[in-house]
């Protein structure tokens, strides 16, 4: 069983989309996908309406998800931890206990061919167009991740 955790700041916009998109591309009997936020502001909440909408537009239901905060135990429970941006990455690394923990943490867009430490932009304060472009970036990255897992 491969275990993958998607992490953003609030766990209501980007990482719930990443979780839903990757789940749609892998066999959930063999792959565990979850998401979390580095902050606690939205713990227990549904994903943002705009994330729910854009996921629904592409046939993915993410309304079973509830926000939770990343904890140090996640280093034990997951094999790969994908951060949506460099700030999330640094916050996760700040909680690491050893080099094994550090090695698990990656920037999700570095899965794309031209990996040059790009961020998935935080769409929270923008309009629905931001969610559409976040969806497309995550869809591309999740295609790469799913190909690696499935082959
Ligand atoms: P996310 O977006 O990290 O992609 O879930 C955000 C959600 C909430 C806030 C910031 C970013 N906030 O400041 O409440």
JSON list of C-alpha atoms and ligand atoms in Angstrom, two decimals:
[
{"chain": "A", "resi": 1, "resn": "UNK", "atom": "CA", "xyz": [0.00, 0.00, 0.00]},
{"chain": "A", "resi": 2, "resn": "UNK", "atom": "CA", "xyz": [1.46, 3.32, -1.13]},
{"chain": "A", "resi": 3, "resn": "UNK", "atom": "CA", "xyz": [0.45, 6.25, 1.12]},
{"chain": "A", "resi": 4, "resn": "UNK", "atom": "CA", "xyz": [0.38, 9.80, -0.22]},
{"chain": "A", "resi": 5, "resn": "UNK", "atom": "CA", "xyz": [-0.48, 13.00, 1.64]},
{"chain": "A", "resi": 6, "resn": "UNK", "atom": "CA", "xyz": [-1.31, 16.31, -0.07]},
{"chain": "A", "resi": 7, "resn": "UNK", "atom": "CA", "xyz": [-0.65, 19.42, 2.04]},
{"chain": "A", "resi": 8, "resn": "UNK", "atom": "CA", "xyz": [-1.54, 23.11, 1.66]},
{"chain": "A", "resi": 9, "resn": "UNK", "atom": "CA", "xyz": [-2.21, 25.90, 4.17]},
{"chain": "A", "resi": 10, "resn": "UNK", "atom": "CA", "xyz": [-5.90, 25.62, 5.00]},
{"chain": "A", "resi": 11, "resn": "UNK", "atom": "CA", "xyz": [-6.76, 22.17, 3.56]},
{"chain": "A", "resi": 12, "resn": "UNK", "atom": "CA", "xyz": [-9.86, 23.65, 1.96]},
{"chain": "A", "resi": 13, "resn": "UNK", "atom": "CA", "xyz": [-8.75, 24.80, -1.53]},
{"chain": "A", "resi": 14, "resn": "UNK", "atom": "CA", "xyz": [-5.68, 23.16, -3.10]},
{"chain": "A", "resi": 15, "resn": "UNK", "atom": "CA", "xyz": [-4.92, 19.94, -1.21]},
{"chain": "A", "resi": 16, "resn": "UNK", "atom": "CA", "xyz": [-8.55, 18.69, -1.23]},
{"chain": "A", "resi": 17, "resn": "UNK", "atom": "CA", "xyz": [-8.46, 19.06, -5.02]},
{"chain": "A", "resi": 18, "resn": "UNK", "atom": "CA", "xyz": [-5.12, 17.24, -5.19]},
{"chain": "A", "resi": 19, "resn": "UNK", "atom": "CA", "xyz": [-6.54, 14.45, -3.01]},
{"chain": "A", "resi": 20, "resn": "UNK", "atom": "CA", "xyz": [-9.70, 14.09, -5.10]},
{"chain": "A", "resi": 21, "resn": "UNK", "atom": "CA", "xyz": [-7.87, 14.23, -8.44]},
{"chain": "A", "resi": 22, "resn": "UNK", "atom": "CA", "xyz": [-5.23, 11.65, -7.47]},
{"chain": "A", "resi": 23, "resn": "UNK", "atom": "CA", "xyz": [-7.86, 9.32, -5.99]},
{"chain": "A", "resi": 24, "resn": "UNK", "atom": "CA", "xyz": [-9.67, 9.43, -9.35]},
{"chain": "A", "resi": 25, "resn": "UNK", "atom": "CA", "xyz": [-6.52, 8.19, -11.15]},
{"chain": "A", "resi": 26, "resn": "UNK", "atom": "CA", "xyz": [-5.33, 5.33, -8.92]},
{"chain": "A", "resi": 27, "resn": "UNK", "atom": "CA", "xyz": [-6.69, 2.09, -7.52]},
{"chain": "A", "resi": 28, "resn": "UNK", "atom": "CA", "xyz": [-7.75, 3.09, -4.02]},
{"chain": "A", "resi": 29, "resn": "UNK", "atom": "CA", "xyz": [-7.31, -0.53, -2.87]},
{"chain": "A", "resi": 30, "resn": "UNK", "atom": "CA", "xyz": [-3.55, -0.12, -3.36]},
{"chain": "A", "resi": 31, "resn": "UNK", "atom": "CA", "xyz": [-3.05, 3.58, -2.75]},
{"chain": "A", "resi": 32, "resn": "UNK", "atom": "CA", "xyz": [-4.07, 5.64, 0.26]},
{"chain": "A", "resi": 33, "resn": "UNK", "atom": "CA", "xyz": [-4.49, 9.35, -0.53]},
{"chain": "A", "resi": 34, "resn": "UNK", "atom": "CA", "xyz": [-5.27, 11.96, 2.11]},
{"chain": "A", "resi": 35, "resn": "UNK", "atom": "CA", "xyz": [-4.78, 15.70, 2.61]},
{"chain": "A", "resi": 36, "resn": "UNK", "atom": "CA", "xyz": [-4.06, 18.12, 5.44]},
{"chain": "A", "resi": 37, "resn": "UNK", "atom": "CA", "xyz": [-3.29, 21.79, 6.11]},
{"chain": "A", "resi": 38, "resn": "UNK", "atom": "CA", "xyz": [-0.35, 23.30, 7.95]},
{"chain": "A", "resi": 39, "resn": "UNK", "atom": "CA", "xyz": [-2.77, 25.75, 9.63]},
{"chain": "A", "resi": 40, "resn": "UNK", "atom": "CA", "xyz": [-5.75, 24.98, 11.86]},
{"chain": "A", "resi": 41, "resn": "UNK", "atom": "CA", "xyz": [-8.10, 27.83, 10.76]},
{"chain": "A", "resi": 42, "resn": "UNK", "atom": "CA", "xyz": [-10.52, 25.59, 8.90]},
{"chain": "A", "resi": 43, "resn": "UNK", "atom": "CA", "xyz": [-10.31, 22.28, 10.80]},
{"chain": "A", "resi": 44, "resn": "UNK", "atom": "CA", "xyz": [-13.52, 20.25, 10.42]},
{"chain": "A", "resi": 45, "resn": "UNK", "atom": "CA", "xyz": [-14.79, 22.30, 7.46]},
{"chain": "A", "resi": 46, "resn": "UNK", "atom": "CA", "xyz": [-15.82, 21.12, 4.01]},
{"chain": "A", "resi": 47, "resn": "UNK", "atom": "CA", "xyz": [-13.59, 22.10, 1.10]},
{"chain": "A", "resi": 48, "resn": "UNK", "atom": "CA", "xyz": [-14.14, 25.65, -0.22]},
{"chain": "A", "resi": 49, "resn": "UNK", "atom": "CA", "xyz": [-17.27, 25.91, -2.41]},
{"chain": "A", "resi": 50, "resn": "UNK", "atom": "CA", "xyz": [-15.13, 26.93, -5.39]},
{"chain": "A", "resi": 51, "resn": "UNK", "atom": "CA", "xyz": [-12.98, 23.78, -5.06]},
{"chain": "A", "resi": 52, "resn": "UNK", "atom": "CA", "xyz": [-16.12, 21.65, -4.75]},
{"chain": "A", "resi": 53, "resn": "UNK", "atom": "CA", "xyz": [-17.52, 23.33, -7.90]},
{"chain": "A", "resi": 54, "resn": "UNK", "atom": "CA", "xyz": [-14.45, 22.93, -10.10]},
{"chain": "A", "resi": 55, "resn": "UNK", "atom": "CA", "xyz": [-14.01, 19.30, -9.01]},
{"chain": "A", "resi": 56, "resn": "UNK", "atom": "CA", "xyz": [-17.67, 18.60, -9.76]},
{"chain": "A", "resi": 57, "resn": "UNK", "atom": "CA", "xyz": [-17.26, 20.20, -13.20]},
{"chain": "A", "resi": 58, "resn": "UNK", "atom": "CA", "xyz": [-14.64, 17.52, -13.97]},
{"chain": "A", "resi": 59, "resn": "UNK", "atom": "CA", "xyz": [-16.69, 14.68, -12.45]},
{"chain": "A", "resi": 60, "resn": "UNK", "atom": "CA", "xyz": [-15.01, 14.45, -9.03]},
{"chain": "A", "resi": 61, "resn": "UNK", "atom": "CA", "xyz": [-16.90, 14.65, -5.72]},
{"chain": "A", "resi": 62, "resn": "UNK", "atom": "CA", "xyz": [-14.79, 16.00, -2.85]},
{"chain": "A", "resi": 63, "resn": "UNK", "atom": "CA", "xyz": [-17.65, 16.66, -0.41]},
{"chain": "A", "resi": 64, "resn": "UNK", "atom": "CA", "xyz": [-16.67, 13.70, 1.77]},
{"chain": "A", "resi": 65, "resn": "UNK", "atom": "CA", "xyz": [-13.53, 15.58, 2.82]},
{"chain": "A", "resi": 66, "resn": "UNK", "atom": "CA", "xyz": [-13.09, 17.63, 6.01]},
{"chain": "A", "resi": 67, "resn": "UNK", "atom": "CA", "xyz": [-10.15, 19.87, 6.80]},
{"chain": "A", "resi": 68, "resn": "UNK", "atom": "CA", "xyz": [-7.57, 18.61, 9.26]},
{"chain": "A", "resi": 69, "resn": "UNK", "atom": "CA", "xyz": [-4.21, 19.90, 10.40]},
{"chain": "A", "resi": 70, "resn": "UNK", "atom": "CA", "xyz": [-0.89, 18.28, 9.50]},
{"chain": "A", "resi": 71, "resn": "UNK", "atom": "CA", "xyz": [0.80, 16.63, 12.48]},
{"chain": "A", "resi": 72, "resn": "UNK", "atom": "CA", "xyz": [4.19, 15.03, 13.02]},
{"chain": "A", "resi": 73, "resn": "UNK", "atom": "CA", "xyz": [2.53, 11.58, 13.04]},
{"chain": "A", "resi": 74, "resn": "UNK", "atom": "CA", "xyz": [1.84, 12.10, 9.32]},
{"chain": "A", "resi": 75, "resn": "UNK", "atom": "CA", "xyz": [5.54, 11.46, 8.72]},
{"chain": "A", "resi": 76, "resn": "UNK", "atom": "CA", "xyz": [4.97, 7.91, 10.01]},
{"chain": "A", "resi": 77, "resn": "UNK", "atom": "CA", "xyz": [1.65, 7.37, 8.25]},
{"chain": "A", "resi": 78, "resn": "UNK", "atom": "CA", "xyz": [2.65, 8.48, 4.73]},
{"chain": "A", "resi": 79, "resn": "UNK", "atom": "CA", "xyz": [5.41, 7.58, 2.25]},
{"chain": "A", "resi": 80, "resn": "UNK", "atom": "CA", "xyz": [5.29, 10.79, 0.21]},
{"chain": "A", "resi": 81, "resn": "UNK", "atom": "CA", "xyz": [4.12, 14.21, 1.39]},
{"chain": "A", "resi": 82, "resn": "UNK", "atom": "CA", "xyz": [3.38, 16.67, -1.42]},
{"chain": "A", "resi": 83, "resn": "UNK", "atom": "CA", "xyz": [3.44, 20.36, -0.49]},
{"chain": "A", "resi": 84, "resn": "UNK", "atom": "CA", "xyz": [1.49, 22.74, -2.73]},
{"chain": "A", "resi": 85, "resn": "UNK", "atom": "CA", "xyz": [3.94, 25.64, -2.29]},
{"chain": "A", "resi": 86, "resn": "UNK", "atom": "CA", "xyz": [7.31, 26.51, -0.78]},
{"chain": "A", "resi": 87, "resn": "UNK", "atom": "CA", "xyz": [5.77, 28.00, 2.34]},
{"chain": "A", "resi": 88, "resn": "UNK", "atom": "CA", "xyz": [3.86, 24.76, 3.02]},
{"chain": "A", "resi": 89, "resn": "UNK", "atom": "CA", "xyz": [7.08, 22.84, 2.24]},
{"chain": "A", "resi": 90, "resn": "UNK", "atom": "CA", "xyz": [9.08, 24.85, 4.77]},
{"chain": "A", "resi": 91, "resn": "UNK", "atom": "CA", "xyz": [6.38, 24.48, 7.43]},
{"chain": "A", "resi": 92, "resn": "UNK", "atom": "CA", "xyz": [6.32, 20.70, 6.98]},
{"chain": "A", "resi": 93, "resn": "UNK", "atom": "CA", "xyz": [10.13, 20.46, 7.04]},
{"chain": "A", "resi": 94, "resn": "UNK", "atom": "CA", "xyz": [10.03, 22.52, 10.23]},
{"chain": "A", "resi": 95, "resn": "UNK", "atom": "CA", "xyz": [8.14, 19.69, 11.89]},
{"chain": "A", "resi": 96, "resn": "UNK", "atom": "CA", "xyz": [10.48, 16.93, 10.66]},
{"chain": "A", "resi": 97, "resn": "UNK", "atom": "CA", "xyz": [12.35, 14.84, 13.23]},
{"chain": "A", "resi": 98, "resn": "UNK", "atom": "CA", "xyz": [15.06, 13.26, 11.11]},
{"chain": "A", "resi": 99, "resn": "UNK", "atom": "CA", "xyz": [16.37, 12.87, 7.57]},
{"chain": "A", "resi": 100, "resn": "UNK", "atom": "CA", "xyz": [13.87, 10.11, 6.74]},
{"chain": "A", "resi": 101, "resn": "UNK", "atom": "CA", "xyz": [11.06, 12.60, 7.42]},
{"chain": "A", "resi": 102, "resn": "UNK", "atom": "CA", "xyz": [12.74, 15.27, 5.28]},
{"chain": "A", "resi": 103, "resn": "UNK", "atom": "CA", "xyz": [13.16, 12.88, 2.35]},
{"chain": "A", "resi": 104, "resn": "UNK", "atom": "CA", "xyz": [9.40, 12.29, 2.17]},
{"chain": "A", "resi": 105, "resn": "UNK", "atom": "CA", "xyz": [8.55, 15.94, 1.46]},
{"chain": "A", "resi": 106, "resn": "UNK", "atom": "CA", "xyz": [8.30, 17.17, -2.15]},
{"chain": "A", "resi": 107, "resn": "UNK", "atom": "CA", "xyz": [6.87, 20.14, -4.01]},
{"chain": "A", "resi": 108, "resn": "UNK", "atom": "CA", "xyz": [4.01, 18.68, -6.07]},
{"chain": "A", "resi": 109, "resn": "UNK", "atom": "CA", "xyz": [4.76, 20.67, -9.25]},
{"chain": "A", "resi": 110, "resn": "UNK", "atom": "CA", "xyz": [8.30, 19.23, -9.28]},
{"chain": "A", "resi": 111, "resn": "UNK", "atom": "CA", "xyz": [6.61, 16.08, -10.59]},
{"chain": "A", "resi": 112, "resn": "UNK", "atom": "CA", "xyz": [6.26, 17.94, -13.91]},
{"chain": "A", "resi": 113, "resn": "UNK", "atom": "CA", "xyz": [9.13, 17.70, -16.42]},
{"chain": "A", "resi": 114, "resn": "UNK", "atom": "CA", "xyz": [10.43, 21.24, -16.02]},
{"chain": "A", "resi": 115, "resn": "UNK", "atom": "CA", "xyz": [10.74, 20.91, -12.26]},
{"chain": "A", "resi": 116, "resn": "UNK", "atom": "CA", "xyz": [11.92, 24.27, -11.02]},
{"chain": "A", "resi": 117, "resn": "UNK", "atom": "CA", "xyz": [10.28, 24.68, -7.63]},
{"chain": "A", "resi": 118, "resn": "UNK", "atom": "CA", "xyz": [7.02, 26.23, -8.88]},
{"chain": "A", "resi": 119, "resn": "UNK", "atom": "CA", "xyz": [4.19, 26.90, -6.41]},
{"chain": "A", "resi": 120, "resn": "UNK", "atom": "CA", "xyz": [0.55, 25.97, -6.85]},
{"chain": "A", "resi": 121, "resn": "UNK", "atom": "CA", "xyz": [-0.77, 29.52, -6.29]},
{"chain": "A", "resi": 122, "resn": "UNK", "atom": "CA", "xyz": [-3.09, 30.03, -3.34]},
{"chain": "A", "resi": 123, "resn": "UNK", "atom": "CA", "xyz": [-6.51, 30.71, -4.96]},
{"chain": "A", "resi": 124, "resn": "UNK", "atom": "CA", "xyz": [-8.34, 31.58, -1.71]},
{"chain": "A", "resi": 125, "resn": "UNK", "atom": "CA", "xyz": [-8.55, 35.36, -2.19]},
{"chain": "A", "resi": 126, "resn": "UNK", "atom": "CA", "xyz": [-9.18, 35.27, -5.94]},
{"chain": "A", "resi": 127, "resn": "UNK", "atom": "CA", "xyz": [-12.08, 34.29, -8.20]},
{"chain": "A", "resi": 128, "resn": "UNK", "atom": "CA", "xyz": [-13.17, 31.01, -9.71]},
{"chain": "A", "resi": 129, "resn": "UNK", "atom": "CA", "xyz": [-10.63, 31.36, -12.57]},
{"chain": "A", "resi": 130, "resn": "UNK", "atom": "CA", "xyz": [-7.87, 30.75, -10.04]},
{"chain": "A", "resi": 131, "resn": "UNK", "atom": "CA", "xyz": [-9.51, 27.46, -9.03]},
{"chain": "A", "resi": 132, "resn": "UNK", "atom": "CA", "xyz": [-9.76, 26.40, -12.66]},
{"chain": "A", "resi": 133, "resn": "UNK", "atom": "CA", "xyz": [-6.05, 26.99, -13.24]},
{"chain": "A", "resi": 134, "resn": "UNK", "atom": "CA", "xyz": [-5.13, 25.27, -9.95]},
{"chain": "A", "resi": 135, "resn": "UNK", "atom": "CA", "xyz": [-7.25, 22.30, -11.05]},
{"chain": "A", "resi": 136, "resn": "UNK", "atom": "CA", "xyz": [-5.37, 22.04, -14.35]},
{"chain": "A", "resi": 137, "resn": "UNK", "atom": "CA", "xyz": [-1.92, 22.19, -12.71]},
{"chain": "A", "resi": 138, "resn": "UNK", "atom": "CA", "xyz": [-2.89, 19.55, -10.17]},
{"chain": "A", "resi": 139, "resn": "UNK", "atom": "CA", "xyz": [-4.45, 17.35, -12.84]},
{"chain": "A", "resi": 140, "resn": "UNK", "atom": "CA", "xyz": [-1.16, 17.37, -14.80]},
{"chain": "A", "resi": 141, "resn": "UNK", "atom": "CA", "xyz": [0.93, 16.68, -11.71]},
{"chain": "A", "resi": 142, "resn": "UNK", "atom": "CA", "xyz": [-1.42, 13.89, -10.59]},
{"chain": "A", "resi": 143, "resn": "UNK", "atom": "CA", "xyz": [-1.19, 12.28, -14.05]},
{"chain": "A", "resi": 144, "resn": "UNK", "atom": "CA", "xyz": [2.57, 12.00, -13.52]},
{"chain": "A", "resi": 145, "resn": "UNK", "atom": "CA", "xyz": [2.17, 10.71, -9.96]},
{"chain": "A", "resi": 146, "resn": "UNK", "atom": "CA", "xyz": [-0.46, 8.16, -11.00]},
{"chain": "A", "resi": 147, "resn": "UNK", "atom": "CA", "xyz": [1.70, 6.97, -13.93]},
{"chain": "A", "resi": 148, "resn": "UNK", "atom": "CA", "xyz": [4.58, 6.31, -11.56]},
{"chain": "A", "resi": 149, "resn": "UNK", "atom": "CA", "xyz": [2.35, 4.40, -9.16]},
{"chain": "A", "resi": 150, "resn": "UNK", "atom": "CA", "xyz": [0.41, 2.46, -11.80]},
{"chain": "A", "resi": 151, "resn": "UNK", "atom": "CA", "xyz": [3.45, 1.36, -13.84]},
{"chain": "B", "resi": 1, "resn": "LIG", "atom": "P1", "xyz": [-5.55, 26.41, 0.78]},
{"chain": "B", "resi": 1, "resn": "LIG", "atom": "O1", "xyz": [-6.10, 27.91, 0.67]},
{"chain": "B", "resi": 1, "resn": "LIG", "atom": "O2", "xyz": [-4.25, 26.49, 1.57]},
{"chain": "B", "resi": 1, "resn": "LIG", "atom": "O3", "xyz": [-5.30, 26.01, -0.64]},
{"chain": "B", "resi": 1, "resn": "LIG", "atom": "O4", "xyz": [-6.60, 25.61, 1.47]},
{"chain": "B", "resi": 1, "resn": "LIG", "atom": "C1", "xyz": [-6.31, 28.74, 1.77]},
{"chain": "B", "resi": 1, "resn": "LIG", "atom": "C2", "xyz": [-7.42, 28.58, 2.55]},
{"chain": "B", "resi": 1, "resn": "LIG", "atom": "C3", "xyz": [-7.65, 29.43, 3.63]},
{"chain": "B", "resi": 1, "resn": "LIG", "atom": "C4", "xyz": [-6.76, 30.45, 3.88]},
{"chain": "B", "resi": 1, "resn": "LIG", "atom": "C5", "xyz": [-5.63, 30.61, 3.10]},
{"chain": "B", "resi": 1, "resn": "LIG", "atom": "C6", "xyz": [-5.41, 29.75, 2.04]},
{"chain": "B", "resi": 1, "resn": "LIG", "atom": "N1", "xyz": [-7.01, 31.33, 4.96]},
{"chain": "B", "resi": 1, "resn": "LIG", "atom": "O5", "xyz": [-6.21, 32.28, 5.13]},
{"chain": "B", "resi": 1, "resn": "LIG", "atom": "O6", "xyz": [-7.99, 31.17, 5.68]}
]
